[in-house]
Every structure is written in structure tokens, then in C-alpha cells.
PDB file of C-alpha atoms and ligand atoms in Angstrom:
ATOM      1  CA  UNK A 203     210.963 150.745 116.718  1.00  0.00           C
ATOM      2  CA  UNK A 204     209.265 153.958 117.884  1.00  0.00           C
ATOM      3  CA  UNK A 205     210.147 153.524 121.615  1.00  0.00           C
ATOM      4  CA  UNK A 206     213.000 151.107 121.265  1.00  0.00           C
ATOM      5  CA  UNK A 207     211.373 148.731 123.443  1.00  0.00           C
ATOM      6  CA  UNK A 208     211.668 145.238 122.484  1.00  0.00           C
ATOM      7  CA  UNK A 209     208.294 143.807 121.366  1.00  0.00           C
ATOM      8  CA  UNK A 210     207.690 140.162 122.355  1.00  0.00           C
ATOM      9  CA  UNK A 211     208.693 137.857 119.195  1.00  0.00           C
ATOM     10  CA  UNK A 212     205.455 136.753 117.455  1.00  0.00           C
ATOM     11  CA  UNK A 213     204.602 133.664 115.692  1.00  0.00           C
ATOM     12  CA  UNK A 214     202.714 134.148 112.241  1.00  0.00           C
ATOM     13  CA  UNK A 215     201.796 131.348 110.099  1.00  0.00           C
ATOM     14  CA  UNK A 216     200.815 131.586 106.410  1.00  0.00           C
ATOM     15  CA  UNK A 217     198.272 129.200 105.162  1.00  0.00           C
ATOM     16  CA  UNK A 218     196.450 128.295 102.017  1.00  0.00           C
ATOM     17  CA  UNK A 219     196.201 125.993  99.103  1.00  0.00           C
ATOM     18  CA  UNK A 220     198.892 124.923  96.513  1.00  0.00           C
ATOM     19  CA  UNK A 221     200.133 127.902  94.782  1.00  0.00           C
ATOM     20  CA  UNK A 222     198.428 130.332  96.974  1.00  0.00           C
ATOM     21  CA  UNK A 223     201.744 132.564  97.181  1.00  0.00           C
ATOM     22  CA  UNK A 224     202.664 131.647 100.824  1.00  0.00           C
ATOM     23  CA  UNK A 225     206.345 131.243  99.974  1.00  0.00           C
ATOM     24  CA  UNK A 226     206.295 134.617  97.965  1.00  0.00           C
ATOM     25  CA  UNK A 227     204.596 136.392 100.684  1.00  0.00           C
ATOM     26  CA  UNK A 228     206.727 134.966 103.563  1.00  0.00           C
ATOM     27  CA  UNK A 229     210.080 136.138 101.958  1.00  0.00           C
ATOM     28  CA  UNK A 230     208.696 139.911 101.472  1.00  0.00           C
ATOM     29  CA  UNK A 231     207.323 139.944 104.984  1.00  0.00           C
ATOM     30  CA  UNK A 232     210.501 138.810 106.622  1.00  0.00           C
ATOM     31  CA  UNK A 233     212.424 141.591 104.586  1.00  0.00           C
ATOM     32  CA  UNK A 234     209.869 144.115 105.703  1.00  0.00           C
ATOM     33  CA  UNK A 235     210.178 143.325 109.073  1.00  0.00           C
ATOM     34  CA  UNK A 236     213.713 143.409 108.903  1.00  0.00           C
ATOM     35  CA  UNK A 237     213.443 146.948 107.644  1.00  0.00           C
ATOM     36  CA  UNK A 238     211.488 147.783 110.842  1.00  0.00           C
ATOM     37  CA  UNK A 239     214.255 146.419 113.086  1.00  0.00           C
ATOM     38  CA  UNK A 240     212.636 143.213 113.704  1.00  0.00           C
ATOM     39  CA  UNK A 241     214.443 140.079 113.399  1.00  0.00           C
ATOM     40  CA  UNK A 242     212.781 137.126 112.124  1.00  0.00           C
ATOM     41  CA  UNK A 243     213.401 133.584 110.985  1.00  0.00           C
ATOM     42  CA  UNK A 244     211.613 131.750 107.984  1.00  0.00           C
ATOM     43  CA  UNK A 245     210.583 128.330 108.357  1.00  0.00           C
ATOM     44  CA  UNK A 246     208.170 125.769 106.846  1.00  0.00           C
ATOM     45  CA  UNK A 247     206.143 122.655 107.379  1.00  0.00           C
ATOM     46  CA  UNK A 248     206.365 119.773 107.067  1.00  0.00           C
ATOM     47  CA  UNK A 249     209.903 120.548 107.866  1.00  0.00           C
ATOM     48  CA  UNK A 250     211.726 123.127 109.723  1.00  0.00           C
ATOM     49  CA  UNK A 251     214.098 121.205 111.648  1.00  0.00           C
ATOM     50  CA  UNK A 252     216.574 118.461 110.605  1.00  0.00           C
ATOM     51  CA  UNK A 253     214.521 115.595 111.797  1.00  0.00           C
ATOM     52  CA  UNK A 254     211.084 117.138 110.532  1.00  0.00           C
ATOM     53  CA  UNK A 255     212.966 117.680 106.874  1.00  0.00           C
ATOM     54  CA  UNK A 256     213.615 114.096 106.963  1.00  0.00           C
ATOM     55  CA  UNK A 257     209.910 113.370 107.804  1.00  0.00           C
ATOM     56  CA  UNK A 258     208.858 115.745 105.051  1.00  0.00           C
ATOM     57  CA  UNK A 259     210.274 113.659 102.057  1.00  0.00           C
ATOM     58  CA  UNK A 260     208.213 110.857 103.482  1.00  0.00           C
ATOM     59  CA  UNK A 261     204.995 113.107 103.067  1.00  0.00           C
ATOM     60  CA  UNK A 262     205.407 115.131  99.917  1.00  0.00           C
ATOM     61  CA  UNK A 263     206.942 112.626  97.821  1.00  0.00           C
ATOM     62  CA  UNK A 264     205.742 109.437  96.151  1.00  0.00           C
ATOM     63  CA  UNK A 265     202.294 107.876  95.597  1.00  0.00           C
ATOM     64  CA  UNK A 266     199.362 109.891  96.720  1.00  0.00           C
ATOM     65  CA  UNK A 267     197.960 106.749  98.775  1.00  0.00           C
ATOM     66  CA  UNK A 268     201.392 105.786 100.282  1.00  0.00           C
ATOM     67  CA  UNK A 269     199.978 106.302 103.784  1.00  0.00           C
ATOM     68  CA  UNK A 270     196.818 105.631 105.291  1.00  0.00           C
ATOM     69  CA  UNK A 271     195.246 109.005 106.475  1.00  0.00           C
ATOM     70  CA  UNK A 272     195.979 108.313 110.244  1.00  0.00           C
ATOM     71  CA  UNK A 273     199.767 107.472 109.465  1.00  0.00           C
ATOM     72  CA  UNK A 274     199.952 110.795 107.372  1.00  0.00           C
ATOM     73  CA  UNK A 275     198.344 112.711 110.216  1.00  0.00           C
ATOM     74  CA  UNK A 276     200.957 111.207 112.785  1.00  0.00           C
ATOM     75  CA  UNK A 277     203.633 111.797 110.582  1.00  0.00           C
ATOM     76  CA  UNK A 278     202.838 115.528 110.358  1.00  0.00           C
ATOM     77  CA  UNK A 279     202.151 115.793 113.851  1.00  0.00           C
ATOM     78  CA  UNK A 280     205.791 114.063 114.753  1.00  0.00           C
ATOM     79  CA  UNK A 281     207.327 116.579 112.344  1.00  0.00           C
ATOM     80  CA  UNK A 282     205.543 119.497 113.670  1.00  0.00           C
ATOM     81  CA  UNK A 283     206.495 118.547 117.394  1.00  0.00           C
ATOM     82  CA  UNK A 284     210.180 118.445 116.151  1.00  0.00           C
ATOM     83  CA  UNK A 285     209.732 121.710 114.704  1.00  0.00           C
ATOM     84  CA  UNK A 286     208.132 123.562 117.626  1.00  0.00           C
ATOM     85  CA  UNK A 287     210.934 121.991 120.105  1.00  0.00           C
ATOM     86  CA  UNK A 288     214.046 122.540 117.847  1.00  0.00           C
ATOM     87  CA  UNK A 289     213.139 125.658 115.728  1.00  0.00           C
ATOM     88  CA  UNK A 290     210.133 127.558 116.616  1.00  0.00           C
ATOM     89  CA  UNK A 291     210.585 127.931 120.473  1.00  0.00           C
ATOM     90  CA  UNK A 292     214.385 128.450 120.445  1.00  0.00           C
ATOM     91  CA  UNK A 293     213.835 131.387 117.817  1.00  0.00           C
ATOM     92  CA  UNK A 294     210.932 132.999 120.088  1.00  0.00           C
ATOM     93  CA  UNK A 295     213.114 132.714 123.242  1.00  0.00           C
ATOM     94  CA  UNK A 296     215.848 134.634 121.732  1.00  0.00           C
ATOM     95  CA  UNK A 297     213.341 137.429 120.403  1.00  0.00           C
ATOM     96  CA  UNK A 298     213.183 136.343 116.768  1.00  0.00           C
ATOM     97  CA  UNK A 299     209.909 136.474 115.041  1.00  0.00           C
ATOM     98  CA  UNK A 300     208.917 133.103 113.469  1.00  0.00           C
ATOM     99  CA  UNK A 301     207.198 133.099 109.912  1.00  0.00           C
ATOM    100  CA  UNK A 302     205.986 129.864 109.054  1.00  0.00           C
ATOM    101  CA  UNK A 303     205.069 128.534 105.591  1.00  0.00           C
ATOM    102  CA  UNK A 304     201.961 126.300 106.790  1.00  0.00           C
ATOM    103  CA  UNK A 305     201.447 125.056 110.374  1.00  0.00           C
ATOM    104  CA  UNK A 306     198.667 123.111 112.008  1.00  0.00           C
ATOM    105  CA  UNK A 307     195.883 124.629 110.213  1.00  0.00           C
ATOM    106  CA  UNK A 308     197.290 122.742 107.124  1.00  0.00           C
ATOM    107  CA  UNK A 309     196.683 119.400 109.138  1.00  0.00           C
ATOM    108  CA  UNK A 310     193.182 120.196 109.974  1.00  0.00           C
ATOM    109  CA  UNK A 311     192.441 121.204 106.036  1.00  0.00           C
ATOM    110  CA  UNK A 312     194.588 118.230 104.634  1.00  0.00           C
ATOM    111  CA  UNK A 313     194.008 115.423 106.889  1.00  0.00           C
ATOM    112  CA  UNK A 314     191.068 116.482 108.664  1.00  0.00           C
ATOM    113  CA  UNK A 315     189.039 117.851 105.888  1.00  0.00           C
ATOM    114  CA  UNK A 316     190.649 116.567 102.719  1.00  0.00           C
ATOM    115  CA  UNK A 317     191.538 113.031 104.077  1.00  0.00           C
ATOM    116  CA  UNK A 318     188.219 113.150 106.144  1.00  0.00           C
ATOM    117  CA  UNK A 319     189.505 112.449 109.654  1.00  0.00           C
ATOM    118  CA  UNK A 320     187.537 115.144 111.056  1.00  0.00           C
ATOM    119  CA  UNK A 321     188.743 118.390 112.625  1.00  0.00           C
ATOM    120  CA  UNK A 322     188.370 117.122 116.174  1.00  0.00           C
ATOM    121  CA  UNK A 323     190.478 114.141 115.672  1.00  0.00           C
ATOM    122  CA  UNK A 324     193.408 116.236 114.545  1.00  0.00           C
ATOM    123  CA  UNK A 325     192.997 118.732 117.185  1.00  0.00           C
ATOM    124  CA  UNK A 326     192.960 115.987 119.829  1.00  0.00           C
ATOM    125  CA  UNK A 327     196.128 114.380 118.155  1.00  0.00           C
ATOM    126  CA  UNK A 328     198.022 117.843 118.120  1.00  0.00           C
ATOM    127  CA  UNK A 329     197.048 118.682 121.789  1.00  0.00           C
ATOM    128  CA  UNK A 330     198.427 115.578 122.948  1.00  0.00           C
ATOM    129  CA  UNK A 331     201.759 116.082 121.139  1.00  0.00           C
ATOM    130  CA  UNK A 332     202.589 119.897 121.752  1.00  0.00           C
ATOM    131  CA  UNK A 333     199.430 121.033 124.007  1.00  0.00           C
ATOM    132  CA  UNK A 334     197.826 124.440 123.045  1.00  0.00           C
ATOM    133  CA  UNK A 335     200.845 125.848 121.159  1.00  0.00           C
ATOM    134  CA  UNK A 336     199.315 128.427 118.492  1.00  0.00           C
ATOM    135  CA  UNK A 337     200.442 131.215 116.212  1.00  0.00           C
ATOM    136  CA  UNK A 338     199.728 134.745 117.281  1.00  0.00           C
ATOM    137  CA  UNK A 339     198.495 135.333 113.850  1.00  0.00           C
ATOM    138  CA  UNK A 340     197.648 133.163 110.803  1.00  0.00           C
ATOM    139  CA  UNK A 341     197.198 134.532 107.207  1.00  0.00           C
ATOM    140  CA  UNK A 342     195.082 132.525 105.176  1.00  0.00           C
ATOM    141  CA  UNK A 343     195.905 133.109 101.498  1.00  0.00           C
ATOM    142  CA  UNK A 344     192.650 132.554  99.857  1.00  0.00           C
ATOM    143  CA  UNK A 345     192.127 132.020  95.812  1.00  0.00           C
ATOM    144  CA  UNK A 346     190.134 129.873  93.379  1.00  0.00           C
ATOM    145  CA  UNK A 347     191.700 126.304  93.452  1.00  0.00           C
ATOM    146  CA  UNK A 348     192.309 126.296  89.653  1.00  0.00           C
ATOM    147  CA  UNK A 349     194.461 129.592  89.874  1.00  0.00           C
ATOM    148  CA  UNK A 350     196.467 128.178  92.581  1.00  0.00           C
ATOM    149  CA  UNK A 351     197.167 124.982  91.066  1.00  0.00           C
ATOM    150  CA  UNK A 352     198.190 126.528  87.825  1.00  0.00           C
ATOM    151  CA  UNK A 353     200.612 128.776  89.626  1.00  0.00           C
ATOM    152  CA  UNK A 354     202.164 125.875  91.299  1.00  0.00           C
ATOM    153  CA  UNK A 355     202.473 124.143  87.788  1.00  0.00           C
ATOM    154  CA  UNK A 356     204.177 127.214  86.509  1.00  0.00           C
ATOM    155  CA  UNK A 357     206.728 127.321  89.290  1.00  0.00           C
ATOM    156  CA  UNK A 358     210.365 127.471  88.095  1.00  0.00           C
ATOM    157  CA  UNK A 359     211.118 124.231  89.796  1.00  0.00           C
ATOM    158  CA  UNK A 360     207.753 122.504  89.024  1.00  0.00           C
ATOM    159  CA  UNK A 361     209.260 119.964  86.496  1.00  0.00           C
ATOM    160  CA  UNK A 362     212.269 118.985  88.549  1.00  0.00           C
ATOM    161  CA  UNK A 363     210.537 119.119  91.885  1.00  0.00           C
ATOM    162  CA  UNK A 364     209.235 115.589  92.899  1.00  0.00           C
ATOM    163  CA  UNK A 365     207.469 117.393  96.048  1.00  0.00           C
ATOM    164  CA  UNK A 366     203.912 117.085  94.374  1.00  0.00           C
ATOM    165  CA  UNK A 367     202.300 114.376  96.263  1.00  0.00           C
ATOM    166  CA  UNK A 368     199.331 116.643  97.360  1.00  0.00           C
ATOM    167  CA  UNK A 369     199.531 118.726  94.381  1.00  0.00           C
ATOM    168  CA  UNK A 370     198.405 115.387  92.531  1.00  0.00           C
ATOM    169  CA  UNK A 371     195.024 115.220  94.208  1.00  0.00           C
ATOM    170  CA  UNK A 372     192.171 115.824  92.278  1.00  0.00           C
ATOM    171  CA  UNK A 373     190.224 119.084  92.040  1.00  0.00           C
ATOM    172  CA  UNK A 374     187.493 118.114  94.647  1.00  0.00           C
ATOM    173  CA  UNK A 375     190.395 117.491  97.269  1.00  0.00           C
ATOM    174  CA  UNK A 376     191.569 120.951  96.636  1.00  0.00           C
ATOM    175  CA  UNK A 377     188.157 122.700  96.724  1.00  0.00           C
ATOM    176  CA  UNK A 378     187.699 120.779 100.340  1.00  0.00           C
ATOM    177  CA  UNK A 379     190.956 122.348 101.419  1.00  0.00           C
ATOM    178  CA  UNK A 380     189.796 125.775 100.319  1.00  0.00           C
ATOM    179  CA  UNK A 381     186.457 125.351 102.346  1.00  0.00           C
ATOM    180  CA  UNK A 382     188.414 123.816 105.280  1.00  0.00           C
ATOM    181  CA  UNK A 383     190.559 126.961 105.718  1.00  0.00           C
ATOM    182  CA  UNK A 384     187.688 129.401 105.460  1.00  0.00           C
ATOM    183  CA  UNK A 385     185.965 127.417 107.861  1.00  0.00           C
ATOM    184  CA  UNK A 386     189.124 127.815 110.368  1.00  0.00           C
ATOM    185  CA  UNK A 387     189.120 131.263 109.585  1.00  0.00           C
ATOM    186  CA  UNK A 388     185.506 131.992 110.516  1.00  0.00           C
ATOM    187  CA  UNK A 389     185.793 129.850 113.642  1.00  0.00           C
ATOM    188  CA  UNK A 390     188.846 131.706 114.928  1.00  0.00           C
ATOM    189  CA  UNK A 391     188.658 135.263 113.786  1.00  0.00           C
ATOM    190  CA  UNK A 392     190.900 136.664 116.232  1.00  0.00           C
ATOM    191  CA  UNK A 393     193.943 134.559 115.052  1.00  0.00           C
ATOM    192  CA  UNK A 394     193.047 133.969 111.319  1.00  0.00           C
ATOM    193  CA  UNK A 395     192.798 136.569 108.530  1.00  0.00           C
ATOM    194  CA  UNK A 396     191.846 135.791 105.174  1.00  0.00           C
ATOM    195  CA  UNK A 397     193.812 137.389 102.594  1.00  0.00           C
ATOM    196  CA  UNK A 398     192.366 137.401  98.922  1.00  0.00           C
ATOM    197  CA  UNK A 399     195.282 135.974  96.786  1.00  0.00           C
ATOM    198  CA  UNK A 400     194.067 136.667  93.345  1.00  0.00           C
ATOM    199  CA  UNK A 401     195.817 140.005  93.425  1.00  0.00           C
ATOM    200  CA  UNK A 402     199.284 141.069  92.589  1.00  0.00           C
ATOM    201  CA  UNK A 403     202.183 140.096  94.677  1.00  0.00           C
ATOM    202  CA  UNK A 404     202.498 143.626  95.818  1.00  0.00           C
ATOM    203  CA  UNK A 405     199.029 144.251  96.834  1.00  0.00           C
ATOM    204  CA  UNK A 406     198.868 141.167  98.660  1.00  0.00           C
ATOM    205  CA  UNK A 407     202.005 142.068 100.623  1.00  0.00           C
ATOM    206  CA  UNK A 408     200.579 145.581 101.303  1.00  0.00           C
ATOM    207  CA  UNK A 409     197.319 143.825 102.784  1.00  0.00           C
ATOM    208  CA  UNK A 410     199.722 141.535 104.795  1.00  0.00           C
ATOM    209  CA  UNK A 411     201.612 144.244 106.346  1.00  0.00           C
ATOM    210  CA  UNK A 412     198.691 146.297 107.430  1.00  0.00           C
ATOM    211  CA  UNK A 413     197.142 143.239 109.099  1.00  0.00           C
ATOM    212  CA  UNK A 414     200.500 142.659 110.871  1.00  0.00           C
ATOM    213  CA  UNK A 415     200.901 146.368 111.848  1.00  0.00           C
ATOM    214  CA  UNK A 416     197.440 146.592 113.171  1.00  0.00           C
ATOM    215  CA  UNK A 417     197.583 143.246 115.136  1.00  0.00           C
ATOM    216  CA  UNK A 418     200.812 143.765 116.907  1.00  0.00           C
ATOM    217  CA  UNK A 419     200.412 147.916 117.124  1.00  0.00           C
ATOM    218  CA  UNK A 420     203.433 148.356 114.876  1.00  0.00           C
ATOM    219  CA  UNK A 421     204.294 152.051 113.882  1.00  0.00           C
ATOM    220  CA  UNK A 422     203.414 152.985 110.265  1.00  0.00           C
ATOM    221  CA  UNK A 423     206.419 153.174 108.362  1.00  0.00           C
TER     222      UNK A 423
HETATM  223  N1  ATP B 598     200.119 137.008  93.491  1.00  0.00           N
HETATM  224  C1  ATP B 598     200.530 136.318  92.483  1.00  0.00           C
HETATM  225  N2  ATP B 598     200.254 136.428  91.130  1.00  0.00           N
HETATM  226  C2  ATP B 598     200.787 135.658  90.383  1.00  0.00           C
HETATM  227  N3  ATP B 598     201.617 134.945  90.479  1.00  0.00           N
HETATM  228  C3  ATP B 598     201.992 134.502  91.684  1.00  0.00           C
HETATM  229  C4  ATP B 598     201.561 135.367  92.790  1.00  0.00           C
HETATM  230  N4  ATP B 598     202.160 135.039  93.913  1.00  0.00           N
HETATM  231  C5  ATP B 598     202.879 133.989  93.510  1.00  0.00           C
HETATM  232  N5  ATP B 598     202.803 133.714  92.253  1.00  0.00           N
HETATM  233  C6  ATP B 598     203.606 132.648  91.515  1.00  0.00           C
HETATM  234  O1  ATP B 598     202.857 131.578  91.787  1.00  0.00           O
HETATM  235  C7  ATP B 598     203.930 130.433  91.975  1.00  0.00           C
HETATM  236  C8  ATP B 598     203.353 129.756  93.301  1.00  0.00           C
HETATM  237  O2  ATP B 598     203.852 130.804  94.350  1.00  0.00           O
HETATM  238  P1  ATP B 598     204.313 130.454  95.693  1.00  0.00           P
HETATM  239  O3  ATP B 598     205.490 129.392  95.519  1.00  0.00           O
HETATM  240  O4  ATP B 598     204.796 131.736  96.554  1.00  0.00           O
HETATM  241  O5  ATP B 598     203.017 129.644  96.433  1.00  0.00           O
HETATM  242  P2  ATP B 598     203.044 128.467  97.559  1.00  0.00           P
HETATM  243  O6  ATP B 598     201.591 129.108  98.210  1.00  0.00           O
HETATM  244  O7  ATP B 598     203.953 128.579  98.284  1.00  0.00           O
HETATM  245  O8  ATP B 598     202.737 127.428  96.906  1.00  0.00           O
HETATM  246  P3  ATP B 598     202.827 125.712  97.482  1.00  0.00           P
HETATM  247  O9  ATP B 598     201.562 125.421  98.326  1.00  0.00           O
HETATM  248  O10 ATP B 598     202.768 124.797  96.242  1.00  0.00           O
HETATM  249  O11 ATP B 598     204.308 125.710  98.150  1.00  0.00           O
HETATM  250  C9  ATP B 598     205.394 130.950  91.768  1.00  0.00           C
HETATM  251  O12 ATP B 598     205.700 130.675  90.637  1.00  0.00           O
HETATM  252  C10 ATP B 598     205.003 132.532  92.351  1.00  0.00           C
HETATM  253  O13 ATP B 598     206.090 133.102  91.473  1.00  0.00           O
HETATM  254 MG1   MG B 599     205.599 127.026  98.954  1.00  0.00          MG
END
């Protein structure tokens, strides 16, 4: 980096519906940060630590209605609490940037809006569990629901992957999620930036890098 001063490690989350391109973009962002001399870890939710990955299995597999909405929200929050304590905070404390594939906005979208528990309920639950811990920047990948679901289905591992509990919900559920993410972005415009995701992988990544550079005052490469 230009002045060789270590920049305080940042926490960036990527959000958006199924197949929006989160996992694709996070890898490219990590590669670019590394080329800028910035070490990072990529992690994901639900999961991201040993215990949270165990809870992940309960959440992403099996019957769509296997949990009541409240249990689903509690399991997500339990997994996130582990993830923050065991993976995210230790990485930030050792100057690694954290790039997280989904974080608490997913709970607001999926359990708050999709499962109709309400934003306030989810926010209160999360505040009880881990206080006001938030990403420094959240990139919300937005694209028409049908395109995202088609992309998710065409993924290489889509046929063998049993992690499709949310993907199997109907179109209106996914439309609700999309609207919820856009509402989060308009509520918190400083933290959240919407990125149009119906573009090529490269052009989305270019936009993401510009946002990250601007937000954290990184030099132009
Ligand atoms: N901009 C793009 N244009 C076309 N295809 C894309 C684009 N970005 C990603 N894909 C493809 O779409 C599929 C889903 O992408 P990816 O796994 O990155 O999405 P995701 O948001 O992580 O999905 P999920 O929520 O299901 O984990 C992959 O096969 C990927 O190669
Ligand atoms: Mg993914």
C-alpha cells in the first residue's frame, strides 16, 4: 500500500438472493485484495466455524418446513454468534480483512421478511446475541429472481448438492427477499451498496472494487 501504513482490517459482507453471484465475487475480491497486499479470509454463513458448520447442515438441508420460523432464526443467530467469536473477530484482530458470504442481513431478509417474523424481531434477537457488531461494508448483489434461481440450478454441483432448502421455496418468497434486501440498502445507505448483478462477472467485480477502493480510501491500482 502507498504509505506502508497498515490499514485497520475491514469486515465486508456480500448479500443477495440465491445465485446472485456472491460466492463467485467474493473469491475475486479476495484475489484482488491479496494483489494489493491486503490479507483476507473468505468465510460464509450459515457456517464459518466448526460449530456453526454443524448448525448449517440443520438449516440448509431437509424439508422446507422442518423448523418453525422462530427456531430457524434462533439457529441462524446461534451459528452467527459462534462464527463472530471464533472466526471473524480473531481474523480482524490479526489484521486480516474478513469477506463474508452472507451475514445478518440474510436473517433480516429470510427470517424477518421471508418467514414474516419482522425486522424488529430479528434485530432484537441479534442484538441480544452479539450486540451491535456490524460489517463495515455490505455489498448487495441485486438481480431478477428468475435469473438468480436459474443460475443457482445451473451450478456445477447443483445436482449433487442437497443444500437447497431455501432454493426450493416458491418464487414469491424469493421476490420478498429481493425487496427486503433493497429496503435494507435504503435504510442503511452508508453501510450497504447495491450492485446490479445482471452483468458479466468481470463488470460486477470492477464495480465492487471501485466501491471498496472508495469506501476504504485504497490507492488506485
Ligand atoms: N455475472 C454472472 N453471469 C452469469 N453467470 C454467473 C454470474 N455470476 C455467477 N454466475 C454463475 O451462476 C452460478 C451461481 O453463482 P454463485 O454460486 O457465485 O452465486 P451465489 O450468490 O453464491 O449463490 P447461492 O446463494 O446459491 O450460494 C454459478 O454457476 C456461477 O458460475
Ligand atoms: Mg454461494
